[in-house]
């Protein structure tokens, strides 16, 4: 078995950048995905995610990367890394069906000496309680005949400073041998590898990171409402607080939280605490409640601003700017823009939107097309709501002075803009 062979299962936002970095570090990578269209397009040299360009897919193809749908490719790999989705089930708890399926595919092709690593974000205990039973194969014992570890994925889509190689990687195995082998594997691709005491510590590390952001954003989202009532500029107060060189990290309010890490992952932790200890994880639940209420708050502030200029929300032309969950990327997953749009529709507003990264936007069965010219669309609106701080919007020199702007990101300097 060729030592440098790797199969990455799940070629999305997490798996594809890992496959790229591994292939370009000299490993022989096969990408495995259940989605035949993604596999076909990658084999043609086309990328489907923001952080990897088609040019980079071309480079990795040239270096030997292939994508496949047949799990039999696992048999020829020394290492298998699982990067499949971990969404929420309809009741709000963890949905581990993709992880279970991927583990079963590995089990059917498991060979002595295999190293299997789970990267998907999940609750502490998943590797031991879900992965290992699914991987069990007659005659092969986890930790001695094959090796199992968890390594939290730390991808930050759109981050041009930190990628796979220069972001330290935490690794925890089900035993010492597994930790050591997983650490040695990642050292081939990543500058710094941090061994955890065990697999649960590695699993929890990721959820601490996400929950920390979730709770601190919620703190600012609650504070922003009080500051509005008390006539205090919260953004300026944060700017001042952030000058403290130690003991403080700045978080900002906004129209709600999006992406995968913040709205979804902390639920995995609170669900685990509730089902195993019978207790609520109060910080997470409170943060969820506050962050989830932000789209309605934005709609209420929009209504107030229209009222101020003698207009009703019903029938008003409201232009939304930026509908992705993060600035300067095309990812709309869990974006709070959808809930803002629904809240404004419920008030009877006529909505339009502009986003340089999203040509078409589907909100609960209604399709919107992005306005071609932001300037023209702005001129004919009664209210503009900046939902995402795309660079294009910050660089606009002049917004129409007679159209009020609700700036939910606190980035515009125009006199007609009012921060959240
Ligand atoms: N996207 C992020 O920014 C981010 C950041 C941190 C952690 N994560 C975590 O990483 C994991 C993966 O997230 P993602 O954003 O890459 O998801 P994604 O939806 O972009 O990609 C997942 C891929 O896995 C494929 N897949 C699903 N089941 C499969 C199976 N059984 N076998 C083979 N392929 C399968 C899907 O077709 C898809 O292409 C999740 O647990 C997520 O929480 C994501």
Short mmCIF file of C-alpha atoms in Angstrom, two decimals, residues 9 35 75 85 148 159 193 198 230 323 350:
data_model
loop_
_atom_site.label_atom_id
_atom_site.label_comp_id
_atom_site.label_asym_id
_atom_site.label_seq_id
_atom_site.Cartn_x
_atom_site.Cartn_y
_atom_site.Cartn_z
CA UNK A 9 -14.69 11.71 1.59
CA UNK A 35 -22.73 13.74 -5.73
CA UNK A 75 -9.17 0.08 -0.37
CA UNK A 85 -21.99 17.42 6.33
CA UNK A 148 -9.09 6.26 14.27
CA UNK A 159 -10.03 34.20 4.62
CA UNK A 193 -0.09 20.04 14.52
CA UNK A 198 -7.81 12.31 23.48
CA UNK A 230 -29.75 54.94 24.99
CA UNK A 323 -27.44 38.40 0.95
CA UNK A 350 -41.67 45.58 -2.08
#
